């Protein structure tokens, strides 16, 4: 099994997980950088993430255009193209509209990690407002200029909120960006709830650093989360076993999967 095959199967599983965990619904998407051609990336054709299968995946070039594929792509593929262009360290990107994150794109109080599982969002999350540079739009990122402006707001961070729209998250691997995107709305819910009672106490820089230092991409704890989410999404039979042949350290867990689609539960 090739590294690319492993990666694309993980991408299918990631779509199902993000849907089942209510990070995305009919809208939203996840991408992964091409391991052999880092200026290209893979993402599904325009389809609800819960329904994505291997044959739905399209290769895109550095400008966000499909490579020899005429199927309808996502309109906001430029989010992914621009972040990959700006961040060579990033392997996977998510764009979603999780409702719990939206209030923090509309108020002055910043979204920041307040629970241990939210530590991976980093410090205070910046908010990108498309109107500041591009005036009145439909709020969608539909070209590279807009995507690059969003990537500039993201900077070296892991997440940027998008005013009145959603968020973009970026990480070194598929499982990391999935974990980040799953716990981001949960952190937002806790912070909002705490704000109703008083002033939340955010994680300190030292606590965030300690959490990051203790993270191991191939640890049993990481696999436990991936296995749990995949089984909840009805695709646990696709992920194989940790440490099986064909695993690749450069893409974190590198699970080897078999194809197939099981319904969300």
GROMACS .gro file of C-alpha atoms in nm:
model
  265
    1UNK     CA    1   0.000   0.000   0.000
    2UNK     CA    2   0.152   0.335  -0.105
    3UNK     CA    3   0.185   0.642   0.111
    4UNK     CA    4  -0.058   0.823  -0.120
    5UNK     CA    5  -0.317   0.546  -0.091
    6UNK     CA    6  -0.295   0.557   0.288
    7UNK     CA    7  -0.330   0.932   0.289
    8UNK     CA    8  -0.634   0.941   0.060
    9UNK     CA    9  -0.811   0.673   0.260
   10UNK     CA   10  -0.748   0.877   0.573
   11UNK     CA   11  -0.896   1.175   0.392
   12UNK     CA   12  -1.217   0.982   0.325
   13UNK     CA   13  -1.238   0.876   0.689
   14UNK     CA   14  -1.172   1.233   0.800
   15UNK     CA   15  -1.466   1.358   0.595
   16UNK     CA   16  -1.696   1.107   0.763
   17UNK     CA   17  -1.565   1.190   1.111
   18UNK     CA   18  -1.605   1.565   1.071
   19UNK     CA   19  -1.962   1.511   0.954
   20UNK     CA   20  -2.054   1.275   1.234
   21UNK     CA   21  -1.903   1.505   1.498
   22UNK     CA   22  -2.113   1.796   1.361
   23UNK     CA   23  -1.813   2.001   1.259
   24UNK     CA   24  -1.944   2.007   0.901
   25UNK     CA   25  -2.286   1.933   0.753
   26UNK     CA   26  -2.368   1.951   0.384
   27UNK     CA   27  -2.105   2.222   0.365
   28UNK     CA   28  -1.743   2.238   0.475
   29UNK     CA   29  -1.438   2.044   0.357
   30UNK     CA   30  -1.100   1.899   0.441
   31UNK     CA   31  -0.790   1.871   0.221
   32UNK     CA   32  -0.448   1.710   0.236
   33UNK     CA   33  -0.123   1.805   0.065
   34UNK     CA   34   0.010   1.574  -0.206
   35UNK     CA   35   0.301   1.381  -0.048
   36UNK     CA   36   0.492   1.359  -0.378
   37UNK     CA   37   0.405   1.701  -0.520
   38UNK     CA   38   0.379   1.949  -0.232
   39UNK     CA   39   0.241   2.225  -0.450
   40UNK     CA   40  -0.070   2.014  -0.512
   41UNK     CA   41  -0.338   1.891  -0.276
   42UNK     CA   42  -0.638   1.658  -0.266
   43UNK     CA   43  -0.996   1.732  -0.171
   44UNK     CA   44  -1.336   1.594  -0.260
   45UNK     CA   45  -1.545   1.716  -0.546
   46UNK     CA   46  -1.841   1.929  -0.437
   47UNK     CA   47  -2.019   1.677  -0.217
   48UNK     CA   48  -2.145   1.658   0.142
   49UNK     CA   49  -1.857   1.523   0.356
   50UNK     CA   50  -2.066   1.240   0.499
   51UNK     CA   51  -2.103   1.096   0.149
   52UNK     CA   52  -1.743   1.131   0.029
   53UNK     CA   53  -1.575   0.818  -0.110
   54UNK     CA   54  -1.233   0.756  -0.261
   55UNK     CA   55  -1.346   0.816  -0.617
   56UNK     CA   56  -1.478   1.161  -0.520
   57UNK     CA   57  -1.129   1.294  -0.447
   58UNK     CA   58  -0.976   1.542  -0.689
   59UNK     CA   59  -0.617   1.660  -0.722
   60UNK     CA   60  -0.579   2.041  -0.725
   61UNK     CA   61  -0.288   2.258  -0.833
   62UNK     CA   62  -0.131   2.544  -0.636
   63UNK     CA   63  -0.386   2.790  -0.774
   64UNK     CA   64  -0.675   2.579  -0.646
   65UNK     CA   65  -0.777   2.448  -0.987
   66UNK     CA   66  -0.858   2.081  -1.057
   67UNK     CA   67  -0.591   1.879  -1.236
   68UNK     CA   68  -0.743   1.708  -1.540
   69UNK     CA   69  -1.083   1.675  -1.373
   70UNK     CA   70  -1.403   1.838  -1.494
   71UNK     CA   71  -1.623   1.759  -1.197
   72UNK     CA   72  -1.762   2.046  -0.990
   73UNK     CA   73  -1.515   2.145  -0.714
   74UNK     CA   74  -1.595   2.324  -0.390
   75UNK     CA   75  -1.626   2.700  -0.443
   76UNK     CA   76  -1.400   2.775  -0.147
   77UNK     CA   77  -1.110   2.552  -0.249
   78UNK     CA   78  -0.897   2.869  -0.252
   79UNK     CA   79  -0.890   2.864   0.128
   80UNK     CA   80  -0.692   2.542   0.108
   81UNK     CA   81  -0.473   2.646  -0.184
   82UNK     CA   82  -0.372   2.971  -0.018
   83UNK     CA   83  -0.293   2.814   0.320
   84UNK     CA   84  -0.083   2.540   0.159
   85UNK     CA   85   0.099   2.810  -0.040
   86UNK     CA   86   0.172   3.021   0.268
   87UNK     CA   87   0.249   2.737   0.509
   88UNK     CA   88   0.493   2.467   0.390
   89UNK     CA   89   0.463   2.307   0.734
   90UNK     CA   90   0.091   2.239   0.690
   91UNK     CA   91  -0.027   1.902   0.557
   92UNK     CA   92  -0.404   1.927   0.611
   93UNK     CA   93  -0.664   2.204   0.616
   94UNK     CA   94  -1.028   2.217   0.729
   95UNK     CA   95  -1.291   2.479   0.654
   96UNK     CA   96  -1.618   2.451   0.845
   97UNK     CA   97  -1.912   2.653   0.977
   98UNK     CA   98  -1.954   2.503   1.325
   99UNK     CA   99  -2.215   2.725   1.490
  100UNK     CA  100  -2.052   2.728   1.834
  101UNK     CA  101  -1.752   2.912   1.693
  102UNK     CA  102  -1.951   3.182   1.512
  103UNK     CA  103  -2.022   3.418   1.806
  104UNK     CA  104  -1.650   3.474   1.856
  105UNK     CA  105  -1.622   3.612   1.504
  106UNK     CA  106  -1.884   3.874   1.592
  107UNK     CA  107  -1.775   4.003   1.933
  108UNK     CA  108  -1.462   4.161   2.079
  109UNK     CA  109  -1.399   3.878   2.325
  110UNK     CA  110  -1.150   3.642   2.158
  111UNK     CA  111  -1.189   3.267   2.136
  112UNK     CA  112  -0.903   3.107   2.329
  113UNK     CA  113  -0.826   2.770   2.486
  114UNK     CA  114  -1.004   2.725   2.818
  115UNK     CA  115  -1.009   2.343   2.837
  116UNK     CA  116  -0.718   2.103   2.807
  117UNK     CA  117  -0.848   1.945   2.486
  118UNK     CA  118  -0.874   2.292   2.334
  119UNK     CA  119  -0.506   2.368   2.391
  120UNK     CA  120  -0.420   2.281   2.032
  121UNK     CA  121  -0.600   2.585   1.896
  122UNK     CA  122  -0.306   2.784   2.035
  123UNK     CA  123  -0.358   3.125   2.196
  124UNK     CA  124  -0.620   3.384   2.112
  125UNK     CA  125  -0.777   3.300   1.777
  126UNK     CA  126  -0.764   3.580   1.516
  127UNK     CA  127  -1.074   3.686   1.324
  128UNK     CA  128  -1.062   3.745   0.952
  129UNK     CA  129  -1.318   3.991   0.813
  130UNK     CA  130  -1.345   3.966   0.436
  131UNK     CA  131  -1.516   4.306   0.420
  132UNK     CA  132  -1.210   4.495   0.541
  133UNK     CA  133  -1.022   4.439   0.215
  134UNK     CA  134  -1.284   4.322  -0.033
  135UNK     CA  135  -1.591   4.526   0.061
  136UNK     CA  136  -1.938   4.377   0.045
  137UNK     CA  137  -1.923   4.018  -0.080
  138UNK     CA  138  -2.123   3.698  -0.035
  139UNK     CA  139  -1.869   3.614   0.245
  140UNK     CA  140  -1.736   3.316   0.048
  141UNK     CA  141  -1.367   3.280  -0.040
  142UNK     CA  142  -1.391   3.245  -0.416
  143UNK     CA  143  -1.046   3.343  -0.542
  144UNK     CA  144  -0.679   3.328  -0.446
  145UNK     CA  145  -0.659   3.694  -0.343
  146UNK     CA  146  -0.921   3.636  -0.077
  147UNK     CA  147  -0.763   3.306   0.022
  148UNK     CA  148  -0.423   3.468   0.062
  149UNK     CA  149  -0.567   3.741   0.280
  150UNK     CA  150  -0.722   3.475   0.504
  151UNK     CA  151  -0.392   3.284   0.513
  152UNK     CA  152  -0.218   3.607   0.618
  153UNK     CA  153  -0.461   3.638   0.909
  154UNK     CA  154  -0.395   3.276   1.008
  155UNK     CA  155  -0.023   3.351   1.005
  156UNK     CA  156   0.173   3.081   1.188
  157UNK     CA  157  -0.128   2.983   1.396
  158UNK     CA  158  -0.358   2.683   1.382
  159UNK     CA  159  -0.698   2.849   1.347
  160UNK     CA  160  -0.856   3.165   1.209
  161UNK     CA  161  -1.221   3.252   1.253
  162UNK     CA  162  -1.408   3.402   0.960
  163UNK     CA  163  -1.655   3.675   1.057
  164UNK     CA  164  -2.014   3.563   1.001
  165UNK     CA  165  -1.896   3.250   0.823
  166UNK     CA  166  -1.692   2.986   1.005
  167UNK     CA  167  -1.327   2.894   1.053
  168UNK     CA  168  -1.019   2.762   0.880
  169UNK     CA  169  -0.782   2.529   1.064
  170UNK     CA  170  -0.444   2.392   0.962
  171UNK     CA  171  -0.213   2.124   1.099
  172UNK     CA  172   0.075   1.891   1.020
  173UNK     CA  173  -0.146   1.590   0.947
  174UNK     CA  174  -0.501   1.477   0.887
  175UNK     CA  175  -0.562   1.345   1.235
  176UNK     CA  176  -0.424   1.662   1.395
  177UNK     CA  177  -0.648   1.892   1.193
  178UNK     CA  178  -0.947   1.664   1.263
  179UNK     CA  179  -0.876   1.667   1.636
  180UNK     CA  180  -0.830   2.043   1.631
  181UNK     CA  181  -1.155   2.094   1.439
  182UNK     CA  182  -1.353   1.861   1.666
  183UNK     CA  183  -1.240   2.025   1.989
  184UNK     CA  184  -1.256   2.385   1.864
  185UNK     CA  185  -1.640   2.405   1.885
  186UNK     CA  186  -1.637   2.222   2.219
  187UNK     CA  187  -1.391   2.474   2.359
  188UNK     CA  188  -1.613   2.753   2.223
  189UNK     CA  189  -1.919   2.606   2.396
  190UNK     CA  190  -1.739   2.587   2.730
  191UNK     CA  191  -1.604   2.939   2.696
  192UNK     CA  192  -1.948   3.078   2.610
  193UNK     CA  193  -2.104   2.896   2.904
  194UNK     CA  194  -1.835   3.025   3.141
  195UNK     CA  195  -1.886   3.379   3.013
  196UNK     CA  196  -2.247   3.360   3.133
  197UNK     CA  197  -2.127   3.303   3.489
  198UNK     CA  198  -1.817   3.519   3.499
  199UNK     CA  199  -1.478   3.569   3.338
  200UNK     CA  200  -1.329   3.245   3.202
  201UNK     CA  201  -0.973   3.153   3.300
  202UNK     CA  202  -0.783   3.066   2.979
  203UNK     CA  203  -0.497   2.820   2.961
  204UNK     CA  204  -0.161   2.983   3.016
  205UNK     CA  205   0.113   2.989   2.754
  206UNK     CA  206   0.301   2.738   2.967
  207UNK     CA  207   0.005   2.503   2.982
  208UNK     CA  208  -0.044   2.525   2.607
  209UNK     CA  209   0.326   2.455   2.554
  210UNK     CA  210   0.321   2.161   2.795
  211UNK     CA  211   0.025   2.007   2.614
  212UNK     CA  212   0.202   2.047   2.279
  213UNK     CA  213   0.526   1.902   2.413
  214UNK     CA  214   0.347   1.596   2.546
  215UNK     CA  215   0.172   1.518   2.219
  216UNK     CA  216   0.292   1.218   2.017
  217UNK     CA  217   0.133   1.162   1.675
  218UNK     CA  218   0.167   0.783   1.686
  219UNK     CA  219   0.075   0.737   2.050
  220UNK     CA  220  -0.197   0.497   2.172
  221UNK     CA  221  -0.394   0.801   2.289
  222UNK     CA  222  -0.396   0.950   1.940
  223UNK     CA  223  -0.500   0.621   1.784
  224UNK     CA  224  -0.772   0.579   2.048
  225UNK     CA  225  -0.936   0.904   1.940
  226UNK     CA  226  -0.911   0.823   1.569
  227UNK     CA  227  -1.054   0.474   1.622
  228UNK     CA  228  -1.335   0.610   1.841
  229UNK     CA  229  -1.436   0.880   1.594
  230UNK     CA  230  -1.418   0.644   1.297
  231UNK     CA  231  -1.639   0.388   1.468
  232UNK     CA  232  -1.891   0.655   1.567
  233UNK     CA  233  -1.897   0.761   1.202
  234UNK     CA  234  -1.964   0.404   1.086
  235UNK     CA  235  -1.629   0.362   0.911
  236UNK     CA  236  -1.424   0.188   1.178
  237UNK     CA  237  -1.365  -0.102   0.941
  238UNK     CA  238  -1.168   0.132   0.714
  239UNK     CA  239  -0.887   0.226   0.949
  240UNK     CA  240  -0.695  -0.100   0.992
  241UNK     CA  241  -0.464  -0.135   1.291
  242UNK     CA  242  -0.199   0.100   1.433
  243UNK     CA  243   0.155   0.013   1.331
  244UNK     CA  244   0.052  -0.203   1.035
  245UNK     CA  245   0.277  -0.222   0.726
  246UNK     CA  246   0.259   0.083   0.505
  247UNK     CA  247   0.245   0.336   0.789
  248UNK     CA  248   0.428   0.662   0.724
  249UNK     CA  249   0.559   0.884   1.001
  250UNK     CA  250   0.547   1.193   0.784
  251UNK     CA  251   0.169   1.187   0.792
  252UNK     CA  252   0.118   1.107   1.155
  253UNK     CA  253  -0.082   0.789   1.197
  254UNK     CA  254  -0.077   0.682   0.827
  255UNK     CA  255  -0.355   0.428   0.873
  256UNK     CA  256  -0.414   0.174   0.602
  257UNK     CA  257  -0.781   0.149   0.510
  258UNK     CA  258  -1.007  -0.050   0.284
  259UNK     CA  259  -1.276   0.122   0.083
  260UNK     CA  260  -1.642   0.128   0.160
  261UNK     CA  261  -1.916   0.349   0.300
  262UNK     CA  262  -2.119   0.297   0.610
  263UNK     CA  263  -2.402   0.524   0.714
  264UNK     CA  264  -2.360   0.788   0.981
  265UNK     CA  265  -2.504   0.684   1.312
   0.00000   0.00000   0.00000
